[in-house]
Coordinates of C-alpha atoms and ligand atoms in Angstrom, one line a residue:
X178 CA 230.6 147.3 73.3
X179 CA 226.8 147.9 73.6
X180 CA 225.3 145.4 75.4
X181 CA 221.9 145.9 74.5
X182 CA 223.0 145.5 70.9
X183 CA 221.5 142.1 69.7
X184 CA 223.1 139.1 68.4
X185 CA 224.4 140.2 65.1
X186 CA 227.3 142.3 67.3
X187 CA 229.2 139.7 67.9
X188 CA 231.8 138.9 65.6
X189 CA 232.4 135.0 65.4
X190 CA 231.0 132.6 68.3
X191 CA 234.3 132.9 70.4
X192 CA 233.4 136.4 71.3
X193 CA 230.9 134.8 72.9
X194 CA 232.8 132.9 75.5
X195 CA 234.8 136.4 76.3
X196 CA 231.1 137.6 77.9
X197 CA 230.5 136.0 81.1
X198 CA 226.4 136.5 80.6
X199 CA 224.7 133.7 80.8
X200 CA 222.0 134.8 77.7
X201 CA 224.9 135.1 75.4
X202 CA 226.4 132.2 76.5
X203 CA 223.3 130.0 76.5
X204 CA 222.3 131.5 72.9
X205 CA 225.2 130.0 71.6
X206 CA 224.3 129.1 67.9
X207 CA 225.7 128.0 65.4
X208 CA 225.9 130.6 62.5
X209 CA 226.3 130.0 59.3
X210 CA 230.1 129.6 58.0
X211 CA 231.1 129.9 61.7
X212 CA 231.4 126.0 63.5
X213 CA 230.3 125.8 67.6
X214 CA 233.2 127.1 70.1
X215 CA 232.8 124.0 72.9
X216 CA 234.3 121.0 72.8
X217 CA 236.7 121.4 69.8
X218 CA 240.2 120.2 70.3
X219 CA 242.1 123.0 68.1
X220 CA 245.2 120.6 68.0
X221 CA 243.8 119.6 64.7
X222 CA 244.0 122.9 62.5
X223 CA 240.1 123.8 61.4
X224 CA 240.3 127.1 60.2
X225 CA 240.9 128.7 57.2
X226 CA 242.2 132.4 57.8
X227 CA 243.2 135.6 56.7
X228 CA 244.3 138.9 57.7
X229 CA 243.2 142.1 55.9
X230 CA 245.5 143.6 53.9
X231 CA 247.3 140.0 52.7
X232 CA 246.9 139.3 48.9
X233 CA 244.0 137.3 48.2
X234 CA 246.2 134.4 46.8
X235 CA 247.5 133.7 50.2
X236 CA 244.3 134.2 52.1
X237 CA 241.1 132.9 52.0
X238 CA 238.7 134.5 53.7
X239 CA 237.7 132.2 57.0
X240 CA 234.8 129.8 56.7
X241 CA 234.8 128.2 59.9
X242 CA 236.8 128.7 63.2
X243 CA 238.0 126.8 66.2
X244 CA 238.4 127.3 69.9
X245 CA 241.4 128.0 71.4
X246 CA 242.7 125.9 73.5
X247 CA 245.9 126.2 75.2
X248 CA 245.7 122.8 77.6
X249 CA 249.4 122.2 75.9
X250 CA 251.0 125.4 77.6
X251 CA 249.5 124.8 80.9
X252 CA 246.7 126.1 81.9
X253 CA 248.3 128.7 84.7
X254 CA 251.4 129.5 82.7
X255 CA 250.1 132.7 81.8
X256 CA 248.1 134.4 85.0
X257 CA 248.4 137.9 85.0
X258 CA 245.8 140.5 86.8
X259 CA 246.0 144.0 85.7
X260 CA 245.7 147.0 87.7
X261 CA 243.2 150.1 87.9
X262 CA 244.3 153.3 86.2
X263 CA 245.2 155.9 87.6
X264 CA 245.6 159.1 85.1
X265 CA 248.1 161.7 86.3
X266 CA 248.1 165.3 84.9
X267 CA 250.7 166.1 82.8
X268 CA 252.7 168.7 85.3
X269 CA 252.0 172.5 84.1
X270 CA 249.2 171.6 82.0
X271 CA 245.0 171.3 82.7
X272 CA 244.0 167.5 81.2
X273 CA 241.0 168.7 79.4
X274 CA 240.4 165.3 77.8
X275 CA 236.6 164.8 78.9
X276 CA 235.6 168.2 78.4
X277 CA 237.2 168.4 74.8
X278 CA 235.5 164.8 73.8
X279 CA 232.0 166.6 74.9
X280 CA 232.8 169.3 72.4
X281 CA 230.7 168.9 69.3
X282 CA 233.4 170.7 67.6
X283 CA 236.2 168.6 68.8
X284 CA 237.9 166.1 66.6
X285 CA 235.6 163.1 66.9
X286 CA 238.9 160.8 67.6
X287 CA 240.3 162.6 70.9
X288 CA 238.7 160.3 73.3
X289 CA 241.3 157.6 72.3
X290 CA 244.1 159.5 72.2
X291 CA 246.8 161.5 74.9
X292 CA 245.3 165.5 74.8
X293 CA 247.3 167.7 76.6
X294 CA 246.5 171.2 77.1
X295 CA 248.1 174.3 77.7
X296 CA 246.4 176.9 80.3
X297 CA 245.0 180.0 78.9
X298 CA 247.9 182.3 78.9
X299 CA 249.6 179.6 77.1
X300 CA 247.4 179.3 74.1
X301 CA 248.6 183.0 72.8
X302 CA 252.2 182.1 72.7
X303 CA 251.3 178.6 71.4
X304 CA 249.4 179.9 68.7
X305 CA 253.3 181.3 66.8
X306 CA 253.7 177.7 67.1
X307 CA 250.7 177.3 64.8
X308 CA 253.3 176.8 61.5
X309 CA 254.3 173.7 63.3
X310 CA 250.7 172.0 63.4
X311 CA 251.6 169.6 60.5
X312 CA 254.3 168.6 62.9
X313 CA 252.7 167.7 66.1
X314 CA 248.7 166.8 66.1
X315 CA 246.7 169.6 67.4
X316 CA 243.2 169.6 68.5
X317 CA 241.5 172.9 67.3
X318 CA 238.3 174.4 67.8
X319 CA 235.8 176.1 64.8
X320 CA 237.3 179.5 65.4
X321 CA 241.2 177.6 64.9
X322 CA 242.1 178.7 67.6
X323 CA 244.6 175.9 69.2
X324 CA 243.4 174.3 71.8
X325 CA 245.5 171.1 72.4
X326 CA 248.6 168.9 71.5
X327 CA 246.9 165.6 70.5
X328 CA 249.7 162.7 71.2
X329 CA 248.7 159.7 69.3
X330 CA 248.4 156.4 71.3
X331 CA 252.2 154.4 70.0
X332 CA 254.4 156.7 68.9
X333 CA 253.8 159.8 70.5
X334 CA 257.6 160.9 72.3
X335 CA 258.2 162.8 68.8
X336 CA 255.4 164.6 68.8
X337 CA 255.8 165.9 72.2
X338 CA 259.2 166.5 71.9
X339 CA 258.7 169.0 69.2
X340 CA 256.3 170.7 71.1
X341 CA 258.3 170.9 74.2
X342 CA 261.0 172.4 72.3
X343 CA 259.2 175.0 70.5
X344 CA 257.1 176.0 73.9
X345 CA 260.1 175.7 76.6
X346 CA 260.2 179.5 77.4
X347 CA 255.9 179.5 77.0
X348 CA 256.1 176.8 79.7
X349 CA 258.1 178.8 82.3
X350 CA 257.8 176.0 84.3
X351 CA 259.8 175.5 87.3
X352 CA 263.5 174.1 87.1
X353 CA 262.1 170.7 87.5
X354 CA 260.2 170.7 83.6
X355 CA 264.1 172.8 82.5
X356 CA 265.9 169.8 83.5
X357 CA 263.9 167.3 82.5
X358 CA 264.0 168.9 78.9
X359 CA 267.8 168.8 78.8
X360 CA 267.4 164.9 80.5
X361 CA 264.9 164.4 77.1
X362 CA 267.6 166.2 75.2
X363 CA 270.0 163.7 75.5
X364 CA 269.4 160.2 75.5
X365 CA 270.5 157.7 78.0
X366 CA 271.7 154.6 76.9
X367 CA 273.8 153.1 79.2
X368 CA 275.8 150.1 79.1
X369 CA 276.1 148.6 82.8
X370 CA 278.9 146.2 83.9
X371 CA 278.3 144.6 87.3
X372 CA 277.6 148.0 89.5
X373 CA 280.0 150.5 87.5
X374 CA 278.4 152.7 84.8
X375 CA 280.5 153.2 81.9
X376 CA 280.0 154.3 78.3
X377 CA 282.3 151.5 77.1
X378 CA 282.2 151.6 72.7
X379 CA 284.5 153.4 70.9
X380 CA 284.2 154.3 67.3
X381 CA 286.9 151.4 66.0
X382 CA 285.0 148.7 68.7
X383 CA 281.9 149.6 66.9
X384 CA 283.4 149.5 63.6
X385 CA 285.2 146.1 64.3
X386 CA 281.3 144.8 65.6
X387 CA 280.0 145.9 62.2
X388 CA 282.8 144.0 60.4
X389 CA 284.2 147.1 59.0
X390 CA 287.6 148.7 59.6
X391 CA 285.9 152.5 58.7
X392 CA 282.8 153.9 58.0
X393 CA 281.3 152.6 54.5
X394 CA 280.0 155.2 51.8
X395 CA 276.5 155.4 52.1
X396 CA 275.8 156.2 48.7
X397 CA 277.9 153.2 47.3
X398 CA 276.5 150.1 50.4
X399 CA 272.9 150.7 49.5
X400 CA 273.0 152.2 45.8
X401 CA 269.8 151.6 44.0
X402 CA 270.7 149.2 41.8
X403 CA 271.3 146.8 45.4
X404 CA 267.9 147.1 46.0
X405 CA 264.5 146.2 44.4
X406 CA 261.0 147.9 44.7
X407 CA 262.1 150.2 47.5
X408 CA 259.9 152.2 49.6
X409 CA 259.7 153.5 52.8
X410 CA 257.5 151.8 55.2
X411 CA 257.7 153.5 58.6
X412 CA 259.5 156.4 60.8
X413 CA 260.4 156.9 64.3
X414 CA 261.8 159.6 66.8
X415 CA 265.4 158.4 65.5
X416 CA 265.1 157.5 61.8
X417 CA 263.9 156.5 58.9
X418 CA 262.5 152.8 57.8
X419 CA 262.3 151.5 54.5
X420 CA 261.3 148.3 52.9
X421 CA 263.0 146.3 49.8
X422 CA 263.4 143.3 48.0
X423 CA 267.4 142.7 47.4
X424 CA 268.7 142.2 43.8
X425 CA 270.7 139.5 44.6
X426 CA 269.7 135.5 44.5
X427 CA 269.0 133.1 47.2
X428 CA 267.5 136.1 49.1
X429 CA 263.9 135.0 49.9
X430 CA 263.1 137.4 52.7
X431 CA 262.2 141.2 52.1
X432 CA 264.3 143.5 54.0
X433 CA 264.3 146.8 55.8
X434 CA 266.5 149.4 56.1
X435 CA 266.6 151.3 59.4
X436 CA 268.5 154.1 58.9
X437 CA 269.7 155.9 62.3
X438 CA 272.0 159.5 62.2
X439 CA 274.5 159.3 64.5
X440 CA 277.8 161.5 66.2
X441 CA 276.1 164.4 64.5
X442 CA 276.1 168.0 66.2
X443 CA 272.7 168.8 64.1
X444 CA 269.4 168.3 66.2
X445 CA 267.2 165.6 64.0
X446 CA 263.1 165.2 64.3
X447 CA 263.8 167.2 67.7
X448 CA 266.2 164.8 69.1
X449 CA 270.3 165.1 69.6
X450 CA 272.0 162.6 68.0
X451 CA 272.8 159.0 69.7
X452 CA 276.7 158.4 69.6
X453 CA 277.8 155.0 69.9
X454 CA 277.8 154.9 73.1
X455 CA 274.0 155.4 73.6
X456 CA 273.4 153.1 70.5
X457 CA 275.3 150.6 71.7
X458 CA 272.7 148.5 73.6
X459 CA 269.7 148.6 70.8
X460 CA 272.5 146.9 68.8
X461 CA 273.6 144.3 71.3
X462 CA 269.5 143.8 71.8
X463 CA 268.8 143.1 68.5
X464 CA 271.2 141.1 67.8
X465 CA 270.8 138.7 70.5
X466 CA 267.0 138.5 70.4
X467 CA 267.6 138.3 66.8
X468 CA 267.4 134.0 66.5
X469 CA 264.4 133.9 69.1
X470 CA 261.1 133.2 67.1
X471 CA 259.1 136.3 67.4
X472 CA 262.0 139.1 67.8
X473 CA 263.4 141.4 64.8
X474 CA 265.7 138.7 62.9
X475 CA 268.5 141.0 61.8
X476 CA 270.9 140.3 58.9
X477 CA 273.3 143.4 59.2
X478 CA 274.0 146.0 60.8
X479 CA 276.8 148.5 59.5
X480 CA 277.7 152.3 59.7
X481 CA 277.8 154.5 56.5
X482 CA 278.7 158.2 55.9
X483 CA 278.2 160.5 53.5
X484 CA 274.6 162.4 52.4
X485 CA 271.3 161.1 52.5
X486 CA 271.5 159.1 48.6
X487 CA 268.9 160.5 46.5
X488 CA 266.9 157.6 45.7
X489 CA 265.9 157.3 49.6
X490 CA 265.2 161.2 49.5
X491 CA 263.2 160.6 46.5
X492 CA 261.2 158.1 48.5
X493 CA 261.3 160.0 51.8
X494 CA 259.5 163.0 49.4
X495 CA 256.7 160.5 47.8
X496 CA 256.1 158.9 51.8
X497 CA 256.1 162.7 52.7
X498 CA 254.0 163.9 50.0
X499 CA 250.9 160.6 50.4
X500 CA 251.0 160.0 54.3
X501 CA 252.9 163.1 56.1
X502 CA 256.3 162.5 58.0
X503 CA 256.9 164.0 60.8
X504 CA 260.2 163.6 60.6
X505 CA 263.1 166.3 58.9
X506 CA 263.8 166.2 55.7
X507 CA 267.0 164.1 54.8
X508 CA 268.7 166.6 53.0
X509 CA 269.7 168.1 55.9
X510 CA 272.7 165.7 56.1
X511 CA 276.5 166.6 55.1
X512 CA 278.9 164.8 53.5
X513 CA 280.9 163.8 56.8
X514 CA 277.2 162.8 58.4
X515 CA 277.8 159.0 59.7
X516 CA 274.8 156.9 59.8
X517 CA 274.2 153.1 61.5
X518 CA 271.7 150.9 59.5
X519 CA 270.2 147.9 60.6
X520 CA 268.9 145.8 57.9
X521 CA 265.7 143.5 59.7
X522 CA 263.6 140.6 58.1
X523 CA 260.5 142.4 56.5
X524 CA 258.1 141.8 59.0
X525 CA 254.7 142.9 58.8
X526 CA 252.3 145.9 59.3
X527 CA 252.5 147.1 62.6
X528 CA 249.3 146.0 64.8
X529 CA 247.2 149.3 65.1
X530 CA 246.9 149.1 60.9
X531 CA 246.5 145.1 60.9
X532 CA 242.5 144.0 61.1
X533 CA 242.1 140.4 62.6
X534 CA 239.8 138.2 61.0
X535 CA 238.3 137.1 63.8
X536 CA 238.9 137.1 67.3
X537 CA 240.7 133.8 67.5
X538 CA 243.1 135.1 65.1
X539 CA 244.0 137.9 67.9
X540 CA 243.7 135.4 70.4
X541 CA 246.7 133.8 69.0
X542 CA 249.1 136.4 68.4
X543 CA 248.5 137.2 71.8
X544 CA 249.6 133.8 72.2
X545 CA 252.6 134.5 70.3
X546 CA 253.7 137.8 71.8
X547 CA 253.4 136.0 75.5
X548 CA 255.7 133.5 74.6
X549 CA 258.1 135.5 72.4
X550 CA 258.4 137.7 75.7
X551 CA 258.9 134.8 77.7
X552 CA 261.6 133.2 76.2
X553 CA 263.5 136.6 75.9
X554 CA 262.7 136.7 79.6
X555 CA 264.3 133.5 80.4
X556 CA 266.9 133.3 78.2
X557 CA 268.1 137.1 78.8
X558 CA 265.8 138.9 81.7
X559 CA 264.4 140.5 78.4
X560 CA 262.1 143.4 79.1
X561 CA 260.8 145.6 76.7
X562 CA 259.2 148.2 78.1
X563 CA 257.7 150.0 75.6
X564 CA 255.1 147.2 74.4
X565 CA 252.5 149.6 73.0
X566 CA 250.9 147.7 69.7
X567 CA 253.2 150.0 67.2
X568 CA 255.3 147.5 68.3
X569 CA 254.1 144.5 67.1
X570 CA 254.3 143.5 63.5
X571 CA 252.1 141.0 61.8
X572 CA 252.5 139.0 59.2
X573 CA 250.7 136.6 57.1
X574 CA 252.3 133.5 57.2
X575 CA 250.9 129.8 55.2
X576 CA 252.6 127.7 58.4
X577 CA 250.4 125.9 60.2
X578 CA 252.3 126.4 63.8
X579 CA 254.7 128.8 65.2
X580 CA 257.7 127.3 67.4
X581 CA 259.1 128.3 70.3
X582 CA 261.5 126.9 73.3
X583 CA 260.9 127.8 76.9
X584 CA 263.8 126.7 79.0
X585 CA 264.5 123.9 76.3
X586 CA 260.8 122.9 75.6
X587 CA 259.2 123.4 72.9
X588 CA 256.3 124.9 72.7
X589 CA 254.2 125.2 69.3
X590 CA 251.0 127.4 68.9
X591 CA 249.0 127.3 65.9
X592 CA 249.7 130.1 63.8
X593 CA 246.0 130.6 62.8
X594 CA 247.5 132.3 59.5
X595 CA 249.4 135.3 61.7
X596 CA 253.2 135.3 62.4
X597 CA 253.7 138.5 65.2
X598 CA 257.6 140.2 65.1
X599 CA 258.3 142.9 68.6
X600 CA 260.2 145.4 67.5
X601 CA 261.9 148.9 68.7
X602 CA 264.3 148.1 71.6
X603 CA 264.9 151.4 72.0
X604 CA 263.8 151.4 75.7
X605 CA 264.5 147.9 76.6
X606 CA 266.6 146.4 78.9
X607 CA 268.5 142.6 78.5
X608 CA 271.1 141.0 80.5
X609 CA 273.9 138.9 78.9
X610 CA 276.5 137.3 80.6
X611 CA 276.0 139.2 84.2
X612 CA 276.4 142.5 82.1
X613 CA 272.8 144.7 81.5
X614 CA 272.2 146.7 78.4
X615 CA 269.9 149.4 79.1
X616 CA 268.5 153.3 78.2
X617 CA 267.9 154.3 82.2
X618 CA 264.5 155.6 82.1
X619 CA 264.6 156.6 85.6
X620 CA 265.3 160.3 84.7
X621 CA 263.3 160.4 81.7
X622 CA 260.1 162.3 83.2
X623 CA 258.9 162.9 80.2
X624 CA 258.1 159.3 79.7
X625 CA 255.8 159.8 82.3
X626 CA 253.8 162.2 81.2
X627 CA 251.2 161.8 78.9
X628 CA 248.0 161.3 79.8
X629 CA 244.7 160.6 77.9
X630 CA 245.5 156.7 76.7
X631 CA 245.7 153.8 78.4
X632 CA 248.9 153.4 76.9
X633 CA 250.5 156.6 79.0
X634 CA 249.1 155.3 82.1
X635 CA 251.0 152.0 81.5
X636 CA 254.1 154.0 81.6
X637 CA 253.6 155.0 85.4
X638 CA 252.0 151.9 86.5
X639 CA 255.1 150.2 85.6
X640 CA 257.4 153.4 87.0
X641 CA 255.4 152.4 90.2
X642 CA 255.7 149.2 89.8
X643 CA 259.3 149.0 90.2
X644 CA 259.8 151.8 92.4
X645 CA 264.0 152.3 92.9
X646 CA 265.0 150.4 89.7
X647 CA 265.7 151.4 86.0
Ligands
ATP67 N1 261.4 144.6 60.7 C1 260.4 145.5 60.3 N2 259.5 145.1 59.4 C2 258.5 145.9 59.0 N3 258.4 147.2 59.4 C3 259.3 147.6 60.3 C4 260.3 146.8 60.8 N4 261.0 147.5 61.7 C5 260.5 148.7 61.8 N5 259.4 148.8 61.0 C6 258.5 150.0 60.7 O1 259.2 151.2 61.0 C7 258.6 151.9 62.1 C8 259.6 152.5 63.0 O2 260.5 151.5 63.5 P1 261.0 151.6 65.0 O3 259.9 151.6 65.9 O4 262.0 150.5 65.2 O5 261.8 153.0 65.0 P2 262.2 154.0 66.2 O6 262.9 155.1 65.6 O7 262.9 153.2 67.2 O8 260.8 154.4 66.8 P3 260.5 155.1 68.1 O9 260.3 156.6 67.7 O10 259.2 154.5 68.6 O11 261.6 154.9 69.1 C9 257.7 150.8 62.8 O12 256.6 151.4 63.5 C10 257.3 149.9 61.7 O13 256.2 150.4 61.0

């Protein structure tokens, strides 16, 4: 923020009280629509509130605000210091990051993002990779010439995945990069049981857990006529996300469909296939966290076969078509192709497309995300390792406070008009009953390896963090 910039930077008078100078602090005046931060015991609601994007029935726009205060929680409940960064270069490559941002020609949004660039003798090589540009972000220069992969801050693994495959023999790195591409090859779920590693879930356990005795047909569980103004909503390394209303009454809540191939021998969006096994603990995950306030609140999950229905690549096309998908193109998928869907509580936009209000607004989702993360914590050793804000939903919500219990008290935080979901346990880790669910990141260097965003650093501060374990 410019801090020459004069009073009209600041967004309501809270940002104020984030600024430790004393001028801004002394200024403190009341503007118009916005009511004085000190003194103001928020346990009376006095805000009106919206977040962008919400219909303007539900959501006024704010008129006055309040200050937060969090005296109910304990003031030291929540003390965390964070640690200097530390970027390390991606191994094999030059992080040309800073002299890319100073080049007029560079695409003006670099500085925020992971750039990783080949060396020289590299770019030739990388350039027959050009075809694949609508796949992966790349940074170019005014002659076209290829300078960079660009990984987006959130969700970048696809991205580099796809780029690691096509450029493994440009690479000719040492063993260590070969390995570690046939470590990112195939995922590693494991299910843990004391100290012993097994890969425990057969196809008929999983089948029982979904309450079905076989695989359903895919076509016939989610035909269109099931399902109301249908659209897909989101993508990830491992499948596809759409949103829906059900046809069916006494179903308030929209739903989504995550749609995740599985036991299949094709490669899909760069990635093998998860079997059971490796699925296994993303299940158990969501399920448990599902009756915490503030986790994914699942309704089903089941296992379907068959190919891709038409409606959803119809949809897949249109998403394809207006936004770009990185992903493959369903209609890759056979008839014997077997599929595990989770169907999730419609939950929000995700938190890198959601604009706050103001910044009280934010300062109570954090509030929210905190103690969603530390109840799953208490109640499960819940971590989720893979926090990035992709990974937070939010949702416009007309309650007035948002409930949660820590170690059987309750704690309630005013809502302030935003309800927050954490999603995508893909990488996280929960222990139930002595036995730990888990993908072991431990091997997973590519995980490590981005650079360029805050975001990647976190990655290694935590890797150093914790040292020996998973
Ligand atoms: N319950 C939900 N409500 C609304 N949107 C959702 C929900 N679950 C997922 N999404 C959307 O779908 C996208 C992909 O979901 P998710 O992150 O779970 O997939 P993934 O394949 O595990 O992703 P990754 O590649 O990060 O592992 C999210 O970024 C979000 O936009």
């Amino acid at each position: 923020m410019d801090k020459s910039s004069g009073d009209e930077i600041w967004e309501d008078s809270f940002d104020k009280l984030l600024d430790p100078r004393p001028q801004q602090s002394n200024l403190n005046i009341i503007k118009k629509n916005v009511r004085l931060s000190y003194n103001i015991d928020t346990s009376v609601e006095n805000s009106s509130h919206s977040i962008k994007g919400c219909s303007p029935k539900s959501c006024n726009r704010s008129v006055s605000i309040s200050t937060p205060n969090y005296n109910h929680l304990g003031k030291d409940l929540f003390n965390c210091g964070l640690s200097p960064i530390n970027r390390l270069q991606l191994d094999g490559f030059e992080d040309t990051t800073e002299k890319c941002n100073a080049d007029k020609d560079a695409e003006p949004n670099t500085k925020k993002r992971g750039l990783i660039v080949p060396s020289k003798n590299q770019i030739d090589t990388f350039s027959k990779f050009s075809n694949q540009t609508n796949k992966v972000a790349c940074a170019s220069n005014q002659s076209n010439k290829i300078v960079g992969v660009v990984l987006k801050p959130g969700k970048w693994r696809k991205s580099l995945n796809i780029f690691r495959q096509t450029q493994i023999s440009v690479l000719n790195e040492s063993k260590k990069l070969e390995s570690r591409n046939s470590v990112c090859q195939d995922r590693k779920s494991i299910f843990l049981n004391g100290l012993n590693k097994q890969n425990v879930i057969s196809q008929q356990d999983f089948y029982k857990y979904c309450n079905q005795g076989k695989p359903l047909k895919f076509n016939a569980a989610y035909s269109q006529y099931k399902m109301l103004k249908t659209h897909k909503i989101g993508e990830g390394a491992y499948g596809e996300v759409f949103r829906y209303t059900p046809n069916r009454k006494g179903c308030k809540n929209d739903l989504v469909l995550k749609i995740i191939p599985i036991e299949g021998s094709i490669e899909v969006n760069g990635e093998k296939q998860k079997n059971f096994s490796q699925i296994w603990p993303e299940i158990i995950i969501t399920k448990k966290l599902s009756s915490i306030q503030g986790f994914a609140n699942i309704e089903k999950v089941s296992t379907v076969k068959g190919k891709y229905p038409q409606h959803f690549v119809k949809l897949w096309k249109r998403y394809d078509d207006e936004k770009g998908s990185e992903n493959d193109h369903p209609g890759l998928f056979g008839e014997n192709q077997l599929f595990v869907v989770l169907e999730l509580h419609f939950a929000g936009s995700d938190m890198s497309n959601v604009i706050f209000l103001n910044s009280e607004q934010s300062f109570y989702a954090l509030q929210q995300i905190i103690l969603t993360l530390a109840v799953g914590e208490e109640d499960y050793q819940f971590e989720h390792r893979d926090l990035h804000w992709g990974n937070i939903l939010i949702k416009s919500t007309t309650k007035k406070h948002i409930c949660f219990k820590f170690n059987n008290t309750d704690l309630i935080v005013d809502s302030k008009g935003v309800n927050i979901t954490i999603i995508d346990y893909t990488l996280s880790r929960i222990t139930i009953d002595e036995c730990c669910y888990f993908n072991d990141l431990s091997n997973d260097e590519e995980l490590f390896q981005a650079s360029g965003d805050y975001q990647f650093d976190i990655y290694r501060m935590m890797r150093n963090e914790l040292k020996e374990y998973h």
